[in-house]
Structures are given as structure tokens and as C-alpha cells.
């Protein structure tokens, strides 16, 4: 199984709502990532989890709260978002570890298109 | 600081012809990895090809090859025999260090939108 799944595909929420994005992989990867992508721009890294521990937070506002309940799941909890947070949110996973001829490419999910009204 | 530059915002190519998408990079780390991803309009980022900084030969994966010129810090993607399904956004990305993990941080270029014409 070489697939990263994300739910929901589309989400529309108001600025006072609380919602969650979910990501799941069954490739045995121990690193998982959240990216934010605005239209016609490259993905921007938000968070990295390595062995279920948060290892990178790219100064993301606290209205985004990541959670990694186990090695296969990654959540992104959303609260009090702003309209400028509307974007495609991509989840990715990869292997972890030292390899001389490392690739450890990141496998991406299809993304959640978020609209904040 | 590492940097990735893609100077072609958009490219056209005729079906069945080859096309080269440009990518230059800058890093002070001697160990790094270079990646190309394809993003169709559906949104999913699809991994295409990888080149490590110590790899002696250019990477190839099917119709994709990476023209790696280390001294010039370029990592151009060559797509041979273009197909209509190749129409998508293509991103070049770099990771400092040769292995993944807590620092497996990809920096993406701005992308090139490729349109394959019948």
C-alpha cells in the first residue's frame, strides 16, 4: 500500500468553527508532514512529526494544532481560522533514517481544499 | 540558506516531443537531495525522480531523466515522448542532507506549468 489518504477532500468552515483534517498512511513511515499550498504557489511546510513527536513547527499560528495519535495517523485541528487560511492542505509521509544512498522521498496525499468564510 | 529557482513559469510542448524543465539550486551543504514532483490539477503531489549530491550518474525513471550538473548547480528534468497526461505543474525541490527524518525538510521552487498540445 503506497498511498496517503486525506479526509475530507473539501471543507468549508466559518471563522468560529472547529474542524479537523485527517491523514493516514500504512507504509510504515515514521515521519509525517503538513503543508499549506495557496493557489499557483509551491507547498509551504507547516509541521513535521518524527516518531510521533513534533520535530518542526514552522512558526505556524496556534489556530492550527497538529496531533499525531499513532504512527499511521496525523491530524490537523483547526479553530478560529481566517479567510486567508483558505488553501490546499497537503499531508505527506516518508521513511526516517540514515541511508548512504538516501532518497526517503515524501509521499503526498491528495490534499484537503479548505475554504474559510 | 538553501534556495531553489525555476525560471520557466510556463512551457508548451507538442505531444511525443521531449521537453526540459529548468531548475537551479544553491546550498552550502555538500550533502543534499534533489527531487522533482508533478502536481496535476487534482492537487496531489506525485514523486517523479530523485538525485543525490554524491550520485555519479544522472537519475532516470521511465520517461523522466534528471540532467544533473553539479558544478553549475542545476538539476533539469527531461521528459521524453510527452503525453497529454503530462500536462501539470512541476516542482523542483531540495533537501539538505542525504537522509530523511526530523530534518527532512523540502524546499520547493515556484514551479513550471507544462501544457502538452496534441
PDB file of C-alpha atoms in Angstrom:
ATOM      1  CA  UNK A   1       0.000   0.000   0.000  1.00  0.00           C
ATOM      2  CA  UNK A   2       1.790   3.131  -1.217  1.00  0.00           C
ATOM      3  CA  UNK A   3      -0.930   5.594  -0.504  1.00  0.00           C
ATOM      4  CA  UNK A   4      -1.522   8.536   1.769  1.00  0.00           C
ATOM      5  CA  UNK A   5      -5.200   9.284   2.310  1.00  0.00           C
ATOM      6  CA  UNK A   6      -6.707  12.542   3.471  1.00  0.00           C
ATOM      7  CA  UNK A   7     -10.199  13.399   4.614  1.00  0.00           C
ATOM      8  CA  UNK A   8     -12.220  15.359   3.861  1.00  0.00           C
ATOM      9  CA  UNK A   9     -11.447  16.280   0.242  1.00  0.00           C
ATOM     10  CA  UNK A  10     -13.219  19.602   0.607  1.00  0.00           C
ATOM     11  CA  UNK A  11     -14.100  21.602   3.717  1.00  0.00           C
ATOM     12  CA  UNK A  12     -15.954  24.870   4.095  1.00  0.00           C
ATOM     13  CA  UNK A  13     -15.954  26.413   7.551  1.00  0.00           C
ATOM     14  CA  UNK A  14     -16.799  29.642   9.269  1.00  0.00           C
ATOM     15  CA  UNK A  15     -14.327  31.617  11.309  1.00  0.00           C
ATOM     16  CA  UNK A  16     -15.870  30.431  14.568  1.00  0.00           C
ATOM     17  CA  UNK A  17     -15.955  26.737  13.692  1.00  0.00           C
ATOM     18  CA  UNK A  18     -13.707  23.957  14.945  1.00  0.00           C
ATOM     19  CA  UNK A  19     -12.827  21.276  12.436  1.00  0.00           C
ATOM     20  CA  UNK A  20     -10.130  18.656  11.894  1.00  0.00           C
ATOM     21  CA  UNK A  21      -8.239  17.372   8.893  1.00  0.00           C
ATOM     22  CA  UNK A  22      -7.166  13.745   8.915  1.00  0.00           C
ATOM     23  CA  UNK A  23      -4.291  11.962   7.223  1.00  0.00           C
ATOM     24  CA  UNK A  24      -3.471   8.257   7.216  1.00  0.00           C
ATOM     25  CA  UNK A  25      -0.681   6.116   5.779  1.00  0.00           C
ATOM     26  CA  UNK A  26       0.097   2.418   6.054  1.00  0.00           C
ATOM     27  CA  UNK A  27       3.570   2.374   4.536  1.00  0.00           C
ATOM     28  CA  UNK A  28       5.328   2.107   7.883  1.00  0.00           C
ATOM     29  CA  UNK A  29       6.681   5.628   7.534  1.00  0.00           C
ATOM     30  CA  UNK A  30       7.689   7.268  10.805  1.00  0.00           C
ATOM     31  CA  UNK A  31       7.824  10.865   9.542  1.00  0.00           C
ATOM     32  CA  UNK A  32       4.675  12.775   8.642  1.00  0.00           C
ATOM     33  CA  UNK A  33       4.203  16.321   7.409  1.00  0.00           C
ATOM     34  CA  UNK A  34       1.616  19.033   6.962  1.00  0.00           C
ATOM     35  CA  UNK A  35       1.963  21.533   4.123  1.00  0.00           C
ATOM     36  CA  UNK A  36      -0.142  24.526   3.144  1.00  0.00           C
ATOM     37  CA  UNK A  37      -0.414  25.449  -0.528  1.00  0.00           C
ATOM     38  CA  UNK A  38      -2.007  28.605  -1.885  1.00  0.00           C
ATOM     39  CA  UNK A  39      -3.133  28.739  -5.499  1.00  0.00           C
ATOM     40  CA  UNK A  40      -0.280  28.872  -8.031  1.00  0.00           C
ATOM     41  CA  UNK A  41       2.334  28.695  -5.239  1.00  0.00           C
ATOM     42  CA  UNK A  42       4.608  25.911  -4.014  1.00  0.00           C
ATOM     43  CA  UNK A  43       3.746  23.981  -0.859  1.00  0.00           C
ATOM     44  CA  UNK A  44       4.923  25.529   2.384  1.00  0.00           C
ATOM     45  CA  UNK A  45       5.935  23.287   5.247  1.00  0.00           C
ATOM     46  CA  UNK A  46       3.915  23.714   8.431  1.00  0.00           C
ATOM     47  CA  UNK A  47       4.772  20.801  10.738  1.00  0.00           C
ATOM     48  CA  UNK A  48       6.935  17.687  10.807  1.00  0.00           C
ATOM     49  CA  UNK A  49       6.415  14.716  13.094  1.00  0.00           C
ATOM     50  CA  UNK A  50       9.164  12.173  13.539  1.00  0.00           C
ATOM     51  CA  UNK A  51       8.377   9.023  15.541  1.00  0.00           C
ATOM     52  CA  UNK A  52       5.115  10.621  16.639  1.00  0.00           C
ATOM     53  CA  UNK A  53       6.903  13.623  18.152  1.00  0.00           C
ATOM     54  CA  UNK A  54       6.686  17.137  16.772  1.00  0.00           C
ATOM     55  CA  UNK A  55      10.118  17.954  15.377  1.00  0.00           C
ATOM     56  CA  UNK A  56       9.467  21.044  13.257  1.00  0.00           C
ATOM     57  CA  UNK A  57       6.908  23.823  13.684  1.00  0.00           C
ATOM     58  CA  UNK A  58       7.470  26.492  11.054  1.00  0.00           C
ATOM     59  CA  UNK A  59       6.103  29.285  13.261  1.00  0.00           C
ATOM     60  CA  UNK A  60       2.538  28.325  12.432  1.00  0.00           C
ATOM     61  CA  UNK A  61      -0.215  30.294  14.231  1.00  0.00           C
ATOM     62  CA  UNK A  62      -1.757  28.497  17.197  1.00  0.00           C
ATOM     63  CA  UNK A  63      -5.143  28.311  15.457  1.00  0.00           C
ATOM     64  CA  UNK A  64      -3.567  25.312  13.704  1.00  0.00           C
ATOM     65  CA  UNK A  65      -2.938  22.452  16.134  1.00  0.00           C
ATOM     66  CA  UNK A  66      -1.320  19.252  14.887  1.00  0.00           C
ATOM     67  CA  UNK A  67      -1.662  15.864  16.518  1.00  0.00           C
ATOM     68  CA  UNK A  68      -0.055  12.509  15.799  1.00  0.00           C
ATOM     69  CA  UNK A  69      -2.001   9.887  17.792  1.00  0.00           C
ATOM     70  CA  UNK A  70      -0.042   6.962  16.339  1.00  0.00           C
ATOM     71  CA  UNK A  71       2.468   6.173  13.630  1.00  0.00           C
ATOM     72  CA  UNK A  72      -0.204   5.909  10.920  1.00  0.00           C
ATOM     73  CA  UNK A  73      -2.356   8.926  11.690  1.00  0.00           C
ATOM     74  CA  UNK A  74      -1.849  12.665  11.559  1.00  0.00           C
ATOM     75  CA  UNK A  75      -4.497  15.230  12.387  1.00  0.00           C
ATOM     76  CA  UNK A  76      -4.645  18.975  11.972  1.00  0.00           C
ATOM     77  CA  UNK A  77      -7.117  20.671  14.292  1.00  0.00           C
ATOM     78  CA  UNK A  78      -8.488  23.999  13.090  1.00  0.00           C
ATOM     79  CA  UNK A  79     -10.021  26.689  15.259  1.00  0.00           C
ATOM     80  CA  UNK A  80     -10.875  30.345  14.681  1.00  0.00           C
ATOM     81  CA  UNK A  81      -9.371  30.397  11.198  1.00  0.00           C
ATOM     82  CA  UNK A  82      -9.204  33.450   8.989  1.00  0.00           C
ATOM     83  CA  UNK A  83     -10.256  33.726   5.332  1.00  0.00           C
ATOM     84  CA  UNK A  84      -6.576  33.945   4.342  1.00  0.00           C
ATOM     85  CA  UNK A  85      -6.136  30.412   5.697  1.00  0.00           C
ATOM     86  CA  UNK A  86      -8.133  29.127   2.725  1.00  0.00           C
ATOM     87  CA  UNK A  87      -5.760  26.834   0.830  1.00  0.00           C
ATOM     88  CA  UNK A  88      -4.968  23.265  -0.142  1.00  0.00           C
ATOM     89  CA  UNK A  89      -3.613  21.370   2.861  1.00  0.00           C
ATOM     90  CA  UNK A  90      -1.339  18.519   1.937  1.00  0.00           C
ATOM     91  CA  UNK A  91      -0.198  15.681   4.147  1.00  0.00           C
ATOM     92  CA  UNK A  92       2.931  13.671   3.368  1.00  0.00           C
ATOM     93  CA  UNK A  93       4.901  10.824   4.878  1.00  0.00           C
ATOM     94  CA  UNK A  94       8.392   9.411   4.465  1.00  0.00           C
ATOM     95  CA  UNK A  95      10.855   6.983   5.901  1.00  0.00           C
ATOM     96  CA  UNK A  96      13.258   8.128   8.567  1.00  0.00           C
ATOM     97  CA  UNK A  97      16.871   7.252   8.974  1.00  0.00           C
ATOM     98  CA  UNK A  98      20.387   7.428   7.787  1.00  0.00           C
ATOM     99  CA  UNK A  99      20.992   5.851   4.418  1.00  0.00           C
ATOM    100  CA  UNK A 100      24.109   6.419   2.401  1.00  0.00           C
ATOM    101  CA  UNK A 101      22.181   6.484  -0.840  1.00  0.00           C
ATOM    102  CA  UNK A 102      19.166   8.061   0.762  1.00  0.00           C
ATOM    103  CA  UNK A 103      16.116   9.019  -1.082  1.00  0.00           C
ATOM    104  CA  UNK A 104      13.391   8.961   1.555  1.00  0.00           C
ATOM    105  CA  UNK A 105      11.084  10.787  -0.778  1.00  0.00           C
ATOM    106  CA  UNK A 106       7.925  12.193   0.672  1.00  0.00           C
ATOM    107  CA  UNK A 107       4.684  10.610  -0.455  1.00  0.00           C
ATOM    108  CA  UNK A 108       1.827  13.077  -0.594  1.00  0.00           C
ATOM    109  CA  UNK A 109      -1.888  12.674  -0.124  1.00  0.00           C
ATOM    110  CA  UNK A 110      -4.483  14.263  -2.443  1.00  0.00           C
ATOM    111  CA  UNK A 111      -4.999  17.178  -0.089  1.00  0.00           C
ATOM    112  CA  UNK A 112      -7.953  18.891   1.558  1.00  0.00           C
ATOM    113  CA  UNK A 113      -9.237  22.053  -0.109  1.00  0.00           C
ATOM    114  CA  UNK A 114     -10.201  24.346   2.740  1.00  0.00           C
ATOM    115  CA  UNK A 115     -12.386  27.423   2.359  1.00  0.00           C
ATOM    116  CA  UNK A 116     -12.833  29.730   5.341  1.00  0.00           C
ATOM    117  CA  UNK A 117     -15.815  32.070   5.096  1.00  0.00           C
TER     118      UNK A 117
ATOM    119  CA  UNK B   1      20.461  29.245   3.155  1.00  0.00           C
ATOM    120  CA  UNK B   2      19.244  26.859   0.528  1.00  0.00           C
ATOM    121  CA  UNK B   3      17.330  28.124  -2.478  1.00  0.00           C
ATOM    122  CA  UNK B   4      15.617  26.578  -5.480  1.00  0.00           C
ATOM    123  CA  UNK B   5      14.921  28.541  -8.669  1.00  0.00           C
ATOM    124  CA  UNK B   6      12.647  27.589 -11.536  1.00  0.00           C
ATOM    125  CA  UNK B   7      12.751  30.328 -14.146  1.00  0.00           C
ATOM    126  CA  UNK B   8      10.073  28.998 -16.503  1.00  0.00           C
ATOM    127  CA  UNK B   9       6.579  29.854 -15.231  1.00  0.00           C
ATOM    128  CA  UNK B  10       5.023  28.033 -18.178  1.00  0.00           C
ATOM    129  CA  UNK B  11       6.046  25.758 -21.035  1.00  0.00           C
ATOM    130  CA  UNK B  12       4.346  24.325 -24.105  1.00  0.00           C
ATOM    131  CA  UNK B  13       5.367  21.114 -25.829  1.00  0.00           C
ATOM    132  CA  UNK B  14       3.913  19.096 -28.673  1.00  0.00           C
ATOM    133  CA  UNK B  15       2.772  15.596 -27.901  1.00  0.00           C
ATOM    134  CA  UNK B  16       5.541  12.978 -28.429  1.00  0.00           C
ATOM    135  CA  UNK B  17       8.308  15.571 -28.244  1.00  0.00           C
ATOM    136  CA  UNK B  18      10.848  15.912 -25.431  1.00  0.00           C
ATOM    137  CA  UNK B  19      10.851  18.861 -23.036  1.00  0.00           C
ATOM    138  CA  UNK B  20      13.355  20.147 -20.476  1.00  0.00           C
ATOM    139  CA  UNK B  21      12.237  21.901 -17.311  1.00  0.00           C
ATOM    140  CA  UNK B  22      14.941  24.001 -15.678  1.00  0.00           C
ATOM    141  CA  UNK B  23      15.926  24.005 -12.023  1.00  0.00           C
ATOM    142  CA  UNK B  24      18.900  25.629 -10.327  1.00  0.00           C
ATOM    143  CA  UNK B  25      19.744  25.431  -6.672  1.00  0.00           C
ATOM    144  CA  UNK B  26      22.008  26.937  -4.101  1.00  0.00           C
ATOM    145  CA  UNK B  27      23.266  25.359  -0.899  1.00  0.00           C
ATOM    146  CA  UNK B  28      26.397  25.337   1.195  1.00  0.00           C
ATOM    147  CA  UNK B  29      25.818  21.751   2.360  1.00  0.00           C
ATOM    148  CA  UNK B  30      27.832  19.196   0.337  1.00  0.00           C
ATOM    149  CA  UNK B  31      25.185  16.577   1.070  1.00  0.00           C
ATOM    150  CA  UNK B  32      21.758  17.184  -0.404  1.00  0.00           C
ATOM    151  CA  UNK B  33      18.988  15.567  -2.366  1.00  0.00           C
ATOM    152  CA  UNK B  34      17.077  16.925  -5.324  1.00  0.00           C
ATOM    153  CA  UNK B  35      13.530  15.900  -6.177  1.00  0.00           C
ATOM    154  CA  UNK B  36      11.007  16.530  -8.908  1.00  0.00           C
ATOM    155  CA  UNK B  37       7.286  16.351  -8.210  1.00  0.00           C
ATOM    156  CA  UNK B  38       4.323  16.585 -10.578  1.00  0.00           C
ATOM    157  CA  UNK B  39       1.093  18.207  -9.448  1.00  0.00           C
ATOM    158  CA  UNK B  40      -1.936  17.736 -11.718  1.00  0.00           C
ATOM    159  CA  UNK B  41      -4.946  20.000 -11.339  1.00  0.00           C
ATOM    160  CA  UNK B  42      -6.407  17.479  -8.876  1.00  0.00           C
ATOM    161  CA  UNK B  43      -3.813  18.635  -6.354  1.00  0.00           C
ATOM    162  CA  UNK B  44      -1.869  15.532  -5.424  1.00  0.00           C
ATOM    163  CA  UNK B  45       1.923  15.843  -5.481  1.00  0.00           C
ATOM    164  CA  UNK B  46       3.393  12.886  -7.359  1.00  0.00           C
ATOM    165  CA  UNK B  47       7.054  11.998  -6.820  1.00  0.00           C
ATOM    166  CA  UNK B  48       8.901  11.592 -10.127  1.00  0.00           C
ATOM    167  CA  UNK B  49      12.636  11.320  -9.606  1.00  0.00           C
ATOM    168  CA  UNK B  50      15.451  11.795  -7.090  1.00  0.00           C
ATOM    169  CA  UNK B  51      19.137  12.726  -7.407  1.00  0.00           C
ATOM    170  CA  UNK B  52      21.587  12.620  -4.513  1.00  0.00           C
ATOM    171  CA  UNK B  53      24.506  15.022  -4.453  1.00  0.00           C
ATOM    172  CA  UNK B  54      27.054  12.183  -4.494  1.00  0.00           C
ATOM    173  CA  UNK B  55      25.379  10.193  -7.227  1.00  0.00           C
ATOM    174  CA  UNK B  56      27.767   9.730 -10.128  1.00  0.00           C
ATOM    175  CA  UNK B  57      25.141   9.066 -12.750  1.00  0.00           C
ATOM    176  CA  UNK B  58      22.079  11.025 -13.754  1.00  0.00           C
ATOM    177  CA  UNK B  59      18.868   9.562 -12.373  1.00  0.00           C
ATOM    178  CA  UNK B  60      16.339   8.046 -14.765  1.00  0.00           C
ATOM    179  CA  UNK B  61      12.817   6.778 -14.174  1.00  0.00           C
ATOM    180  CA  UNK B  62      10.997   5.658 -17.281  1.00  0.00           C
ATOM    181  CA  UNK B  63      10.379   8.719 -19.466  1.00  0.00           C
ATOM    182  CA  UNK B  64      11.884  11.021 -16.833  1.00  0.00           C
ATOM    183  CA  UNK B  65      15.569  11.788 -16.535  1.00  0.00           C
ATOM    184  CA  UNK B  66      17.410  14.312 -14.456  1.00  0.00           C
ATOM    185  CA  UNK B  67      20.237  16.233 -16.073  1.00  0.00           C
ATOM    186  CA  UNK B  68      22.410  16.835 -13.005  1.00  0.00           C
ATOM    187  CA  UNK B  69      25.251  19.331 -13.470  1.00  0.00           C
ATOM    188  CA  UNK B  70      26.740  19.717 -10.034  1.00  0.00           C
ATOM    189  CA  UNK B  71      29.291  22.406 -10.870  1.00  0.00           C
ATOM    190  CA  UNK B  72      26.577  24.559 -12.391  1.00  0.00           C
ATOM    191  CA  UNK B  73      24.133  23.662  -9.571  1.00  0.00           C
ATOM    192  CA  UNK B  74      21.441  22.660 -11.980  1.00  0.00           C
ATOM    193  CA  UNK B  75      19.052  19.709 -11.937  1.00  0.00           C
ATOM    194  CA  UNK B  76      16.897  19.914 -15.026  1.00  0.00           C
ATOM    195  CA  UNK B  77      14.065  17.452 -15.626  1.00  0.00           C
ATOM    196  CA  UNK B  78      13.817  15.936 -19.088  1.00  0.00           C
ATOM    197  CA  UNK B  79      10.529  14.356 -20.117  1.00  0.00           C
ATOM    198  CA  UNK B  80      10.816  12.282 -23.282  1.00  0.00           C
ATOM    199  CA  UNK B  81       7.914  11.490 -25.611  1.00  0.00           C
ATOM    200  CA  UNK B  82       5.462  13.871 -23.943  1.00  0.00           C
ATOM    201  CA  UNK B  83       1.908  12.695 -23.397  1.00  0.00           C
ATOM    202  CA  UNK B  84      -1.269  14.682 -22.869  1.00  0.00           C
ATOM    203  CA  UNK B  85      -1.358  13.359 -19.298  1.00  0.00           C
ATOM    204  CA  UNK B  86       1.941  15.095 -18.596  1.00  0.00           C
ATOM    205  CA  UNK B  87       0.145  18.445 -18.513  1.00  0.00           C
ATOM    206  CA  UNK B  88       0.595  19.601 -14.914  1.00  0.00           C
ATOM    207  CA  UNK B  89       2.609  21.808 -12.589  1.00  0.00           C
ATOM    208  CA  UNK B  90       6.132  20.530 -11.977  1.00  0.00           C
ATOM    209  CA  UNK B  91       8.070  21.400  -8.836  1.00  0.00           C
ATOM    210  CA  UNK B  92      11.767  21.013  -8.210  1.00  0.00           C
ATOM    211  CA  UNK B  93      12.661  20.567  -4.539  1.00  0.00           C
ATOM    212  CA  UNK B  94      15.793  20.225  -2.440  1.00  0.00           C
ATOM    213  CA  UNK B  95      16.587  18.714   0.914  1.00  0.00           C
ATOM    214  CA  UNK B  96      19.824  19.462   2.715  1.00  0.00           C
ATOM    215  CA  UNK B  97      21.334  16.232   3.999  1.00  0.00           C
ATOM    216  CA  UNK B  98      21.060  12.853   2.370  1.00  0.00           C
ATOM    217  CA  UNK B  99      18.603  11.227   4.675  1.00  0.00           C
ATOM    218  CA  UNK B 100      15.119  11.815   5.946  1.00  0.00           C
ATOM    219  CA  UNK B 101      13.970  12.279   9.484  1.00  0.00           C
ATOM    220  CA  UNK B 102      13.415  15.197  11.767  1.00  0.00           C
ATOM    221  CA  UNK B 103      15.273  17.447   9.367  1.00  0.00           C
ATOM    222  CA  UNK B 104      13.748  16.044   6.201  1.00  0.00           C
ATOM    223  CA  UNK B 105      12.655  19.473   5.132  1.00  0.00           C
ATOM    224  CA  UNK B 106      11.925  20.062   1.451  1.00  0.00           C
ATOM    225  CA  UNK B 107      12.301  23.480  -0.087  1.00  0.00           C
ATOM    226  CA  UNK B 108      10.291  23.842  -3.284  1.00  0.00           C
ATOM    227  CA  UNK B 109      10.834  26.015  -6.327  1.00  0.00           C
ATOM    228  CA  UNK B 110       7.997  28.142  -7.691  1.00  0.00           C
ATOM    229  CA  UNK B 111       7.030  25.541 -10.271  1.00  0.00           C
ATOM    230  CA  UNK B 112       6.650  25.283 -14.049  1.00  0.00           C
ATOM    231  CA  UNK B 113       3.238  24.771 -15.611  1.00  0.00           C
ATOM    232  CA  UNK B 114       3.615  22.389 -18.537  1.00  0.00           C
ATOM    233  CA  UNK B 115       0.971  22.179 -21.247  1.00  0.00           C
ATOM    234  CA  UNK B 116       1.211  19.315 -23.744  1.00  0.00           C
ATOM    235  CA  UNK B 117      -0.506  20.094 -27.030  1.00  0.00           C
ATOM    236  CA  UNK B 118      -1.933  17.413 -29.343  1.00  0.00           C
TER     237      UNK B 118
END
